[in-house]
Coordinates of C-alpha atoms and ligand atoms in Angstrom, one line a residue:
M7 CA 1.7 8.0 -27.0
N8 CA -1.6 8.4 -25.1
T9 CA -4.2 11.1 -25.6
R10 CA -3.4 14.0 -23.4
K11 CA -5.7 14.4 -20.4
S12 CA -7.6 17.7 -20.0
P13 CA -7.2 19.8 -16.8
E14 CA -10.9 19.1 -16.1
S15 CA -10.2 15.4 -16.2
L16 CA -7.5 15.6 -13.5
R17 CA -8.5 13.8 -10.3
S18 CA -7.5 16.9 -8.3
H19 CA -10.1 18.9 -10.2
R20 CA -12.8 17.4 -8.0
W21 CA -11.2 19.0 -5.0
L22 CA -9.9 22.3 -6.5
G23 CA -11.6 23.0 -9.8
V24 CA -15.3 23.0 -9.1
E25 CA -17.3 25.9 -7.7
D26 CA -18.9 24.7 -4.4
L27 CA -18.5 25.3 -0.7
R28 CA -16.1 22.3 -0.3
S29 CA -13.8 23.5 -3.0
F30 CA -13.9 26.9 -1.5
G31 CA -12.6 25.3 1.7
H32 CA -9.8 23.4 -0.2
R33 CA -8.7 26.5 -2.1
S34 CA -8.8 28.8 0.9
R35 CA -6.6 26.4 2.8
L36 CA -4.1 26.4 0.0
R37 CA -4.1 30.2 0.1
Q38 CA -3.5 29.9 3.9
M39 CA -0.2 28.2 3.0
G40 CA 0.7 31.1 0.7
Y41 CA -0.3 29.6 -2.6
D42 CA -2.3 31.3 -5.3
A43 CA -4.5 30.0 -8.1
D44 CA -1.4 30.3 -10.4
D45 CA 0.2 27.6 -8.3
W46 CA -2.5 24.9 -8.8
K47 CA -5.0 26.0 -11.4
G48 CA -5.2 23.4 -14.2
K49 CA -2.0 21.7 -13.0
P50 CA -1.5 18.1 -11.9
V51 CA -1.0 17.8 -8.2
I52 CA 2.0 15.5 -7.6
A53 CA 2.5 13.8 -4.3
I54 CA 6.1 13.2 -3.2
L55 CA 5.8 10.3 -0.8
N56 CA 9.0 10.8 1.2
T57 CA 10.3 8.2 3.6
W58 CA 12.9 10.6 5.1
S59 CA 13.4 10.3 8.9
D60 CA 16.0 11.4 11.4
I61 CA 16.4 7.7 12.3
N62 CA 17.0 6.5 8.7
A63 CA 20.6 7.1 7.7
C64 CA 19.9 5.5 4.3
H65 CA 17.4 8.3 3.5
A66 CA 19.3 11.2 5.3
H67 CA 19.6 13.0 1.9
F68 CA 15.9 12.8 1.1
K69 CA 15.0 16.0 2.9
A70 CA 17.2 17.9 0.4
R71 CA 16.4 15.6 -2.6
A72 CA 12.6 16.3 -2.2
E73 CA 13.5 19.9 -3.1
D74 CA 15.2 18.7 -6.3
V75 CA 12.0 16.7 -7.1
K76 CA 9.9 19.8 -6.5
R77 CA 12.2 21.8 -8.8
G78 CA 11.5 19.3 -11.6
I79 CA 7.8 19.2 -11.0
L80 CA 7.6 23.0 -11.0
Q81 CA 9.6 23.2 -14.2
A82 CA 7.2 20.9 -15.9
G83 CA 4.1 22.7 -14.7
G84 CA 3.0 20.5 -11.8
F85 CA 2.0 21.4 -8.2
P86 CA 4.3 19.4 -5.8
V87 CA 3.0 18.3 -2.4
E88 CA 5.4 16.5 -0.1
I89 CA 3.8 13.9 2.1
P90 CA 5.9 12.0 4.7
C91 CA 5.5 8.3 4.9
M92 CA 6.9 5.9 7.5
S93 CA 10.6 5.4 7.0
L94 CA 11.2 1.7 7.8
S95 CA 14.8 2.1 8.9
E96 CA 16.3 -1.3 8.6
P97 CA 19.0 -1.1 11.3
F98 CA 16.8 0.4 14.0
Q99 CA 13.2 -0.8 13.6
K100 CA 12.4 -4.0 15.5
P101 CA 11.6 -6.8 15.4
S102 CA 11.9 -6.4 11.7
T103 CA 10.9 -3.8 9.1
M104 CA 9.2 -6.6 7.3
L105 CA 6.5 -6.4 9.9
Y106 CA 5.8 -2.9 8.7
R107 CA 6.1 -3.3 4.9
N108 CA 2.4 -3.8 4.5
L109 CA 1.7 -0.9 6.8
L110 CA 3.7 1.4 4.6
A111 CA 1.9 -0.1 1.6
M112 CA -1.4 0.8 3.2
E113 CA -0.2 4.2 4.1
A114 CA 1.0 5.0 0.6
E115 CA -2.2 3.7 -1.0
E116 CA -4.5 5.6 1.5
N117 CA -2.4 8.8 1.2
L118 CA -2.8 8.8 -2.6
R119 CA -6.5 7.8 -2.4
S120 CA -7.6 10.3 0.2
Y121 CA -5.9 13.5 -1.0
P122 CA -6.3 15.4 -4.3
I123 CA -3.4 13.6 -6.0
D124 CA -3.0 13.1 -9.7
G125 CA 0.4 11.4 -9.8
A126 CA 3.1 10.4 -7.3
V127 CA 6.9 10.3 -6.8
L128 CA 7.9 7.5 -4.5
M129 CA 11.1 8.1 -2.5
G130 CA 12.5 4.9 -1.0
G131 CA 15.5 2.7 -1.0
C132 CA 16.2 1.2 2.5
D133 CA 15.0 -2.4 2.1
K134 CA 11.3 -2.6 2.6
T135 CA 10.5 1.0 1.7
T136 CA 10.8 0.1 -2.0
P137 CA 8.2 -2.7 -2.1
G138 CA 6.0 -1.0 0.5
L139 CA 5.7 2.2 -1.6
V140 CA 5.4 0.4 -4.9
M141 CA 2.8 -2.1 -3.6
G142 CA 0.6 0.7 -2.3
A143 CA 1.0 2.9 -5.5
I144 CA 0.2 -0.1 -7.8
S145 CA -3.0 -0.7 -5.8
M146 CA -4.0 3.0 -6.1
G147 CA -3.4 2.9 -9.8
L148 CA -2.3 6.5 -10.3
P149 CA 0.7 7.3 -12.5
F150 CA 3.9 7.1 -10.4
I151 CA 7.7 7.1 -10.7
Y152 CA 10.1 5.6 -8.2
I153 CA 13.2 7.4 -7.0
P154 CA 15.8 5.2 -5.4
A155 CA 17.9 6.5 -2.5
G156 CA 21.0 5.1 -4.1
P157 CA 23.8 3.3 -2.4
M158 CA 26.2 4.9 0.1
L159 CA 29.9 5.3 -0.7
R160 CA 32.3 2.3 -0.2
G161 CA 33.3 1.5 3.4
N162 CA 36.9 1.9 4.4
W163 CA 39.2 0.4 7.1
R164 CA 42.9 0.9 6.9
G165 CA 42.7 1.1 3.1
E166 CA 40.6 -2.0 2.8
Q167 CA 37.1 -1.6 1.2
L168 CA 34.3 -2.6 3.6
G169 CA 30.9 -3.7 2.5
S170 CA 27.7 -3.2 4.5
G171 CA 26.6 -6.1 6.5
S172 CA 28.9 -8.7 4.9
D173 CA 32.0 -7.3 6.5
A174 CA 30.3 -6.8 9.8
W175 CA 29.4 -10.5 9.9
K176 CA 32.9 -11.5 8.7
Y177 CA 34.8 -9.4 11.3
W178 CA 32.3 -10.3 14.1
D179 CA 33.3 -13.9 13.6
E180 CA 37.0 -12.9 13.6
K181 CA 36.4 -11.1 16.9
R182 CA 34.5 -14.1 18.4
A183 CA 37.5 -16.2 17.3
G184 CA 39.9 -13.8 19.0
N185 CA 41.6 -12.8 15.8
I186 CA 40.9 -9.0 16.0
S187 CA 41.0 -6.6 18.9
D188 CA 38.3 -4.3 20.4
A189 CA 40.2 -1.3 19.0
D190 CA 40.1 -2.9 15.5
W191 CA 36.4 -3.5 15.9
A192 CA 35.8 0.1 16.9
E193 CA 37.7 1.4 13.8
I194 CA 35.6 -0.9 11.6
E195 CA 32.4 0.5 13.2
G196 CA 33.5 4.0 12.2
G197 CA 34.5 3.1 8.7
I198 CA 31.8 0.7 7.4
A199 CA 29.1 3.4 6.7
R200 CA 30.7 6.6 5.4
S201 CA 27.9 8.6 3.7
F202 CA 24.2 8.8 3.4
G203 CA 22.6 6.2 1.1
T204 CA 21.6 2.6 1.4
C205 CA 23.8 -0.4 2.0
M206 CA 26.3 -0.6 -0.8
V207 CA 26.6 -4.3 -1.3
M208 CA 24.0 -6.3 -3.4
G209 CA 21.7 -6.5 -0.3
T210 CA 18.0 -6.2 -0.3
A211 CA 18.1 -2.4 -0.8
A212 CA 20.3 -2.5 -3.9
T213 CA 18.4 -5.5 -5.2
M214 CA 15.0 -3.9 -4.8
M215 CA 16.1 -0.5 -6.3
I216 CA 17.5 -2.4 -9.3
I217 CA 14.3 -4.5 -9.6
A218 CA 12.2 -1.4 -9.6
E219 CA 14.2 0.0 -12.4
A220 CA 14.1 -3.3 -14.3
L221 CA 10.3 -3.3 -13.9
G222 CA 10.3 0.1 -15.7
L223 CA 9.3 2.1 -12.6
S224 CA 12.4 4.4 -12.5
L225 CA 14.3 6.5 -15.0
P226 CA 17.0 4.5 -16.8
G227 CA 20.2 4.2 -14.7
A228 CA 18.6 5.6 -11.6
S229 CA 19.1 2.6 -9.3
T230 CA 22.8 2.4 -9.4
I231 CA 23.7 6.1 -8.9
P232 CA 25.5 6.6 -5.6
A233 CA 23.5 8.7 -3.1
A234 CA 26.3 11.2 -2.8
D235 CA 26.9 11.6 -6.5
A236 CA 25.7 14.8 -8.2
S237 CA 23.9 12.7 -10.7
H238 CA 21.5 11.8 -8.0
P239 CA 19.9 15.2 -7.5
R240 CA 19.8 15.6 -11.3
M241 CA 17.9 12.3 -11.5
C242 CA 15.5 13.5 -8.8
A243 CA 14.7 16.7 -10.8
A244 CA 14.3 14.7 -14.0
S245 CA 11.9 12.3 -12.3
G246 CA 9.9 15.3 -11.1
R247 CA 9.7 16.6 -14.6
R248 CA 8.7 13.3 -16.0
I249 CA 5.9 12.5 -13.6
V250 CA 4.0 15.6 -14.7
D251 CA 4.0 14.4 -18.3
M252 CA 3.1 10.9 -17.1
V253 CA -0.1 12.4 -15.6
W254 CA -1.0 14.2 -18.8
E255 CA -0.3 10.9 -20.7
D256 CA -2.4 9.0 -18.1
M257 CA 0.5 6.5 -17.8
T258 CA -0.9 4.4 -15.1
P259 CA 1.0 1.4 -13.6
D260 CA -1.1 -1.1 -15.6
K261 CA 0.5 0.5 -18.8
V262 CA 4.0 -0.1 -17.5
L263 CA 3.8 -3.4 -15.6
S264 CA 3.2 -6.7 -17.5
P265 CA 4.2 -10.3 -17.1
A266 CA 7.2 -9.4 -19.4
S267 CA 8.4 -6.7 -17.1
F268 CA 8.2 -9.0 -14.1
D269 CA 10.2 -11.7 -16.0
N270 CA 12.8 -9.0 -16.9
A271 CA 13.0 -8.0 -13.2
I272 CA 13.5 -11.6 -12.1
K273 CA 16.2 -12.2 -14.8
V274 CA 18.0 -9.0 -13.6
H275 CA 17.7 -10.2 -10.0
M276 CA 19.5 -13.4 -11.1
A277 CA 22.1 -11.5 -13.0
V278 CA 23.0 -9.3 -10.1
G279 CA 23.0 -12.3 -7.6
G280 CA 20.3 -10.4 -5.7
S281 CA 18.9 -10.8 -2.2
T282 CA 16.6 -13.7 -1.5
N283 CA 14.2 -11.2 0.2
A284 CA 13.4 -9.9 -3.3
I285 CA 11.5 -13.1 -4.1
I286 CA 8.8 -12.3 -1.5
H287 CA 8.6 -8.6 -2.5
V288 CA 8.4 -9.3 -6.3
I289 CA 5.6 -11.8 -5.8
A290 CA 3.7 -9.3 -3.6
M291 CA 4.2 -6.5 -6.2
A292 CA 3.1 -8.7 -9.1
R293 CA 0.0 -9.8 -7.3
R294 CA -0.9 -6.2 -6.5
A295 CA -0.7 -5.6 -10.3
G296 CA -3.0 -8.6 -10.9
I297 CA -0.2 -10.7 -12.4
A298 CA 0.1 -14.3 -11.2
L299 CA 3.6 -15.1 -10.2
S300 CA 4.9 -18.1 -8.3
I301 CA 8.2 -19.0 -6.6
E302 CA 8.7 -21.7 -9.3
R303 CA 9.2 -18.9 -11.8
F304 CA 12.3 -17.7 -9.9
D305 CA 13.8 -21.2 -10.1
Q306 CA 13.0 -21.5 -13.9
L307 CA 14.5 -18.1 -14.8
S308 CA 17.5 -18.6 -12.5
R309 CA 18.5 -21.5 -14.7
E310 CA 18.6 -19.2 -17.7
V311 CA 20.6 -16.3 -16.3
P312 CA 24.2 -16.3 -15.0
V313 CA 25.4 -14.1 -12.2
I314 CA 27.5 -11.4 -13.9
A315 CA 27.5 -8.6 -11.3
N316 CA 30.8 -9.1 -9.5
I317 CA 29.4 -7.4 -6.4
R318 CA 29.5 -8.5 -2.8
P319 CA 28.3 -10.7 -1.2
S320 CA 28.5 -13.0 -4.2
G321 CA 31.5 -11.1 -5.8
K322 CA 34.3 -8.7 -5.1
Y323 CA 33.2 -5.1 -5.7
L324 CA 30.7 -2.7 -4.3
M325 CA 27.7 -0.7 -5.8
E326 CA 29.8 2.4 -6.4
D327 CA 32.0 0.3 -8.7
M328 CA 28.8 -0.9 -10.5
F329 CA 27.9 2.7 -11.2
Y330 CA 31.3 3.4 -12.7
A331 CA 31.1 0.1 -14.7
G332 CA 27.9 1.3 -16.5
G333 CA 25.3 0.8 -13.9
L334 CA 22.1 -1.3 -14.4
P335 CA 21.8 -0.2 -18.1
G336 CA 25.3 -1.6 -18.7
L337 CA 24.4 -4.8 -17.0
M338 CA 21.2 -5.2 -18.9
S339 CA 23.0 -4.6 -22.1
E340 CA 25.1 -7.7 -21.3
I341 CA 22.0 -9.9 -21.0
K342 CA 20.0 -8.1 -23.6
G343 CA 19.2 -11.2 -25.5
K344 CA 17.5 -12.7 -22.5
L345 CA 15.3 -9.7 -21.7
D346 CA 12.0 -8.6 -23.3
G347 CA 13.0 -5.3 -24.9
G348 CA 9.4 -4.4 -25.6
A349 CA 8.5 -4.0 -22.0
M350 CA 7.4 -0.4 -21.3
T351 CA 9.0 2.0 -18.8
V352 CA 8.0 5.2 -17.1
N353 CA 10.0 7.4 -19.5
G354 CA 7.6 6.4 -22.2
R355 CA 10.2 4.3 -24.0
S356 CA 10.7 0.6 -24.1
L357 CA 13.4 -1.1 -22.0
G358 CA 15.1 -2.1 -25.3
D359 CA 15.2 1.5 -26.4
N360 CA 16.6 2.6 -23.0
I361 CA 19.5 0.3 -23.1
A362 CA 20.2 0.4 -26.8
T363 CA 23.4 2.4 -26.4
A364 CA 24.3 1.2 -22.9
K365 CA 27.8 -0.3 -22.4
V366 CA 29.9 -1.9 -19.8
W367 CA 33.0 0.1 -19.0
L368 CA 34.7 -2.0 -16.3
K369 CA 34.5 -5.6 -17.4
E370 CA 35.9 -6.9 -14.1
V371 CA 32.9 -5.4 -12.3
I372 CA 30.1 -6.4 -14.7
L373 CA 31.4 -9.6 -16.2
P374 CA 30.8 -10.9 -19.7
V375 CA 28.3 -13.7 -19.7
D376 CA 31.0 -16.3 -20.6
K377 CA 33.0 -15.2 -17.5
A378 CA 30.0 -15.3 -15.1
I379 CA 30.6 -15.8 -11.4
Y380 CA 28.0 -18.5 -11.4
A381 CA 26.8 -19.9 -14.6
E382 CA 23.2 -20.5 -13.6
G383 CA 20.9 -21.1 -10.6
A384 CA 21.8 -18.1 -8.4
T385 CA 18.5 -18.8 -6.5
A386 CA 17.3 -22.3 -6.0
I387 CA 13.8 -23.2 -4.9
L388 CA 13.8 -26.6 -3.1
K389 CA 10.8 -28.7 -2.2
G390 CA 10.2 -31.9 -0.2
N391 CA 8.5 -33.2 2.8
L392 CA 10.2 -30.5 5.0
A393 CA 9.0 -27.7 2.7
P394 CA 6.0 -28.8 0.7
R395 CA 5.4 -25.3 -0.7
G396 CA 9.1 -24.6 -1.1
C397 CA 12.1 -22.9 0.4
V398 CA 14.9 -20.7 -0.9
M399 CA 18.6 -21.0 -1.1
K400 CA 21.5 -19.1 -2.7
P401 CA 23.8 -21.9 -3.7
A402 CA 26.5 -19.5 -4.8
A403 CA 26.8 -18.1 -1.3
A404 CA 27.3 -21.6 0.3
E405 CA 30.4 -23.7 0.6
P406 CA 30.2 -26.3 -2.3
R407 CA 30.3 -29.3 0.1
L408 CA 27.0 -28.1 1.6
R409 CA 25.1 -28.1 -1.7
Q410 CA 24.6 -31.8 -1.4
H411 CA 24.6 -32.7 2.3
R412 CA 23.1 -35.0 4.8
G413 CA 23.3 -34.4 8.6
K414 CA 21.7 -34.6 11.9
A415 CA 19.5 -31.7 13.0
I416 CA 20.0 -29.5 16.1
V417 CA 16.7 -27.8 16.6
F418 CA 16.1 -24.4 18.3
R419 CA 12.5 -23.7 19.1
D420 CA 12.9 -19.9 18.9
Y421 CA 15.5 -17.2 18.4
D422 CA 16.3 -16.8 22.2
E423 CA 17.0 -20.5 22.6
M424 CA 19.2 -20.4 19.5
A425 CA 21.1 -17.3 20.6
R426 CA 21.9 -19.0 24.0
E427 CA 22.8 -22.4 22.7
V428 CA 25.2 -21.3 19.9
E429 CA 27.4 -19.6 22.5
R430 CA 27.8 -22.8 24.6
E431 CA 31.3 -24.3 24.5
D432 CA 29.9 -27.7 25.3
L433 CA 27.3 -27.8 22.6
D434 CA 27.3 -31.2 20.9
V435 CA 27.8 -30.0 17.4
T436 CA 30.0 -30.8 14.4
P437 CA 30.4 -29.0 11.0
D438 CA 28.1 -31.7 9.5
H439 CA 25.2 -30.9 11.8
V440 CA 22.2 -29.0 10.4
L441 CA 21.0 -26.1 12.5
V442 CA 17.2 -25.7 12.5
L443 CA 15.4 -22.6 13.8
Q444 CA 11.6 -22.7 14.3
N445 CA 9.0 -20.0 14.8
A446 CA 10.7 -17.3 12.8
G447 CA 8.2 -17.1 9.8
P448 CA 5.6 -14.5 8.7
K449 CA 3.2 -15.3 11.6
G450 CA 5.7 -16.8 14.0
G451 CA 8.4 -14.1 14.0
P452 CA 6.0 -12.4 13.4
G453 CA 7.2 -10.5 10.4
M454 CA 9.8 -13.1 9.3
P455 CA 12.8 -11.5 10.8
E456 CA 16.3 -11.8 9.2
W457 CA 17.4 -14.5 11.5
G458 CA 18.1 -17.1 8.8
M459 CA 21.8 -16.7 8.8
L460 CA 22.1 -18.6 12.2
P461 CA 25.4 -17.9 13.8
I462 CA 28.0 -20.7 13.6
P463 CA 28.3 -22.1 17.1
R464 CA 31.2 -20.4 18.9
K465 CA 33.0 -23.7 19.5
L466 CA 33.1 -24.3 15.7
V467 CA 34.0 -20.7 14.8
K468 CA 37.1 -21.0 17.1
A469 CA 38.0 -24.2 15.2
G470 CA 37.9 -22.3 11.9
V471 CA 34.4 -23.4 10.6
R472 CA 32.8 -20.6 8.6
D473 CA 29.8 -22.3 7.0
M474 CA 27.3 -25.0 7.8
L475 CA 23.8 -25.9 6.7
R476 CA 21.1 -23.9 8.4
I477 CA 17.4 -24.1 7.9
S478 CA 14.6 -21.8 9.0
D479 CA 11.3 -20.2 8.0
A480 CA 13.0 -16.8 8.6
R481 CA 14.5 -14.5 6.0
M482 CA 18.1 -13.6 5.7
S483 CA 19.7 -10.1 5.1
G484 CA 20.7 -9.7 1.5
T485 CA 24.2 -8.9 2.8
S486 CA 24.4 -12.3 4.5
Y487 CA 26.0 -15.4 3.0
G488 CA 26.4 -19.1 3.8
A489 CA 24.5 -22.4 3.3
C490 CA 21.2 -20.9 4.7
I491 CA 17.9 -22.4 3.6
L492 CA 15.2 -19.9 4.1
H493 CA 11.4 -19.1 3.8
V494 CA 10.5 -22.8 4.6
T495 CA 6.8 -22.9 3.7
P496 CA 4.4 -23.5 5.3
E497 CA 6.1 -22.0 8.4
S498 CA 6.4 -23.9 11.7
F499 CA 4.2 -21.5 13.7
V500 CA 1.1 -22.7 11.7
G501 CA 2.2 -26.3 12.0
G502 CA 4.3 -26.7 8.8
P503 CA 6.6 -29.8 8.9
L504 CA 9.4 -27.6 10.1
A505 CA 7.5 -27.6 13.5
L506 CA 7.8 -31.4 13.7
V507 CA 11.6 -31.6 13.4
K508 CA 13.5 -32.9 16.5
T509 CA 17.1 -32.8 17.4
G510 CA 18.8 -35.9 16.0
D511 CA 16.5 -36.2 12.9
E512 CA 18.4 -36.6 9.6
I513 CA 17.9 -33.9 7.0
E514 CA 19.1 -34.2 3.4
V515 CA 19.6 -31.3 1.0
D516 CA 20.3 -31.8 -2.7
V517 CA 20.5 -28.5 -4.5
K518 CA 20.9 -29.9 -7.9
G519 CA 17.8 -32.1 -7.5
R520 CA 16.1 -29.1 -5.8
R521 CA 15.1 -31.4 -2.9
I522 CA 15.0 -31.1 0.8
H523 CA 14.0 -34.2 2.8
L524 CA 13.4 -34.9 6.5
G525 CA 14.4 -38.5 7.1
V526 CA 11.4 -39.3 9.4
S527 CA 8.6 -41.7 8.4
D528 CA 5.2 -40.5 7.5
E529 CA 3.7 -42.4 10.4
E530 CA 6.1 -40.8 12.9
L531 CA 5.4 -37.4 11.4
A532 CA 1.6 -38.0 11.7
K533 CA 2.1 -38.9 15.3
R534 CA 4.2 -35.8 16.0
R535 CA 1.5 -33.7 14.2
S536 CA -1.2 -35.1 16.5
Q537 CA 0.8 -34.0 19.5
W538 CA 1.9 -30.6 18.2
Q539 CA 0.6 -27.6 20.1
P540 CA 0.5 -24.1 18.5
L541 CA 2.2 -21.3 20.4
P542 CA 0.0 -18.4 21.5
P543 CA 0.0 -15.3 19.2
R544 CA 2.8 -12.8 20.2
Y545 CA 0.6 -9.7 19.8
E546 CA -2.7 -9.2 21.5
R547 CA -3.4 -5.7 20.1
G548 CA -2.4 -3.2 17.5
F549 CA -0.9 -3.7 14.1
G550 CA 1.1 -6.7 15.2
R551 CA -2.2 -8.5 15.9
M552 CA -3.6 -7.4 12.5
Y553 CA -0.4 -8.6 10.9
Q554 CA -0.6 -12.1 12.5
E555 CA -4.2 -12.5 11.5
H556 CA -3.9 -11.5 7.9
V557 CA -0.4 -12.1 6.6
G558 CA 0.1 -14.7 3.9
Q559 CA 2.9 -17.2 3.6
A560 CA 6.3 -16.4 2.0
D561 CA 5.3 -18.1 -1.3
D562 CA 2.4 -15.7 -1.5
G563 CA 4.5 -12.6 -0.9
C564 CA 3.5 -12.1 2.7
D565 CA 0.8 -9.6 1.7
F566 CA -2.5 -9.2 3.5
E567 CA -5.1 -11.2 1.7
F568 CA -7.5 -8.2 1.7
L569 CA -4.8 -6.0 -0.1
E570 CA -4.1 -8.2 -3.1
A571 CA -5.5 -7.3 -6.4
G572 CA -9.1 -8.0 -7.1
S573 CA -11.1 -5.8 -4.7
T574 CA -11.7 -2.2 -5.7
V575 CA -11.9 0.7 -3.3
P576 CA -14.1 3.5 -4.6
E577 CA -12.8 7.1 -4.9
P578 CA -13.5 9.1 -1.8
E579 CA -16.8 11.1 -1.6
I580 CA -16.0 14.8 -1.4
H581 CA -18.5 16.2 1.1
Ligands
LIG628 FE1 19.1 0.8 4.9 FE2 20.7 -1.4 4.5 S1 20.2 -0.4 6.3 S2 19.7 -0.2 3.1

């Protein structure tokens, strides 16, 4: 396709190929590590950005997989260099890995910029690692290929298949209601995560791995391979081989990514019933690529594409089943007519070519379009006086009665207040109330923690209530479910209308009309606004302070304004 680059035009040549004192220093240090000129001379240097960590179970196999990637790079005549990047382990990192997504993006960009790198392999998977790595690599603009960690095996408890997150929430409510014992709960704890790999429901990790593939950033089929399947190391080696050719072909991200590839990714997101978190990440990735994308596009495309992946939390099966059913290529073949087959992918072929022979093998797992779980509108963007710039809901995950609902608000000023109040047996609450959480947005959390699936008050759980309308400027785990309205923008911490809601106010939601309305007069809202006092920033120093000062709102992708496309950073001077 492209003219082949010459060894002298490689970026690394500036460090390794010229004859001066600096290059002497670089080469002597490579020799210090046991390499010889045969290892690097005239070869592309490929960075393997590895988010392995002892505290990230989702990436536990990456230590070994990096060796498979190196094998592929060496086979193709490249020089592999593994560079660790921060791991963003979803279960352990507090208050939220979202706080650190932009830090990983900066780390990826700066690692690629400051070292003698010609191309990169990005190893991610656990939630924010995918967008973090991809955002940074897009900004740097070198050829790159993304390797997804792959989902873990299905969970198991007494022969019942358990799904990450979803079944934890489900059985936690059963435990709170007194329906299962401590011993049952301990068994579930031991069975819900049985192997390395990411969450195996259609949570944020699976959604983002799938979106990366749909964008054309991974080899075909990569995103749905279970982490423990032998296909996974084979895919890693193949990705290593391919990135070397991508460097010679100068296949930079601007040659892969286009408005069409982002539309494809959003349509695939809808077809898999993907995580709401992906909306923020896709907008951020698009803007890094200089492609304008708004949240309205998600609403438009969601009306065109049905949910056909019968995967939890929207459906019945798990990611392992999706692999056996034909994986993402199989699913894309089912909605082929809705995708732009001309979009380019990292293997040098178009998306249409890649899925030309793909098929669905298990039609109960990847459903035919005419048997969709949800015909259209998997993601709804609502607007109104409570969310002038929009908010997000997954109507399919909510009890139907709550898709058109009016009720009185119960307002919690922050997470701690909410956590205390929902446990009170005497809380004045009915299933028709609307729970409202403030100060959980990008700046308020900060980092927009996944608090958006507010717990159903204990008193109602005991009475058998399992869903009610909940509204916040927080995010929600992709493994969560329920009538949760998220990402209310502008957020309450900066004085958005959500900050002005009081307990007892009436709130109306109409999903079909895409409307959310606070039943308070404009005069009263203006009065409340004049009395509103901002909370002090939560961080006085460090990255948290930088985050609070620079993070954008959810509809802008929560990126830092100084990292979006437009500004250019020069190549480093080599002195
Ligand atoms: Fe890593 Fe869910 S905890 S993907």
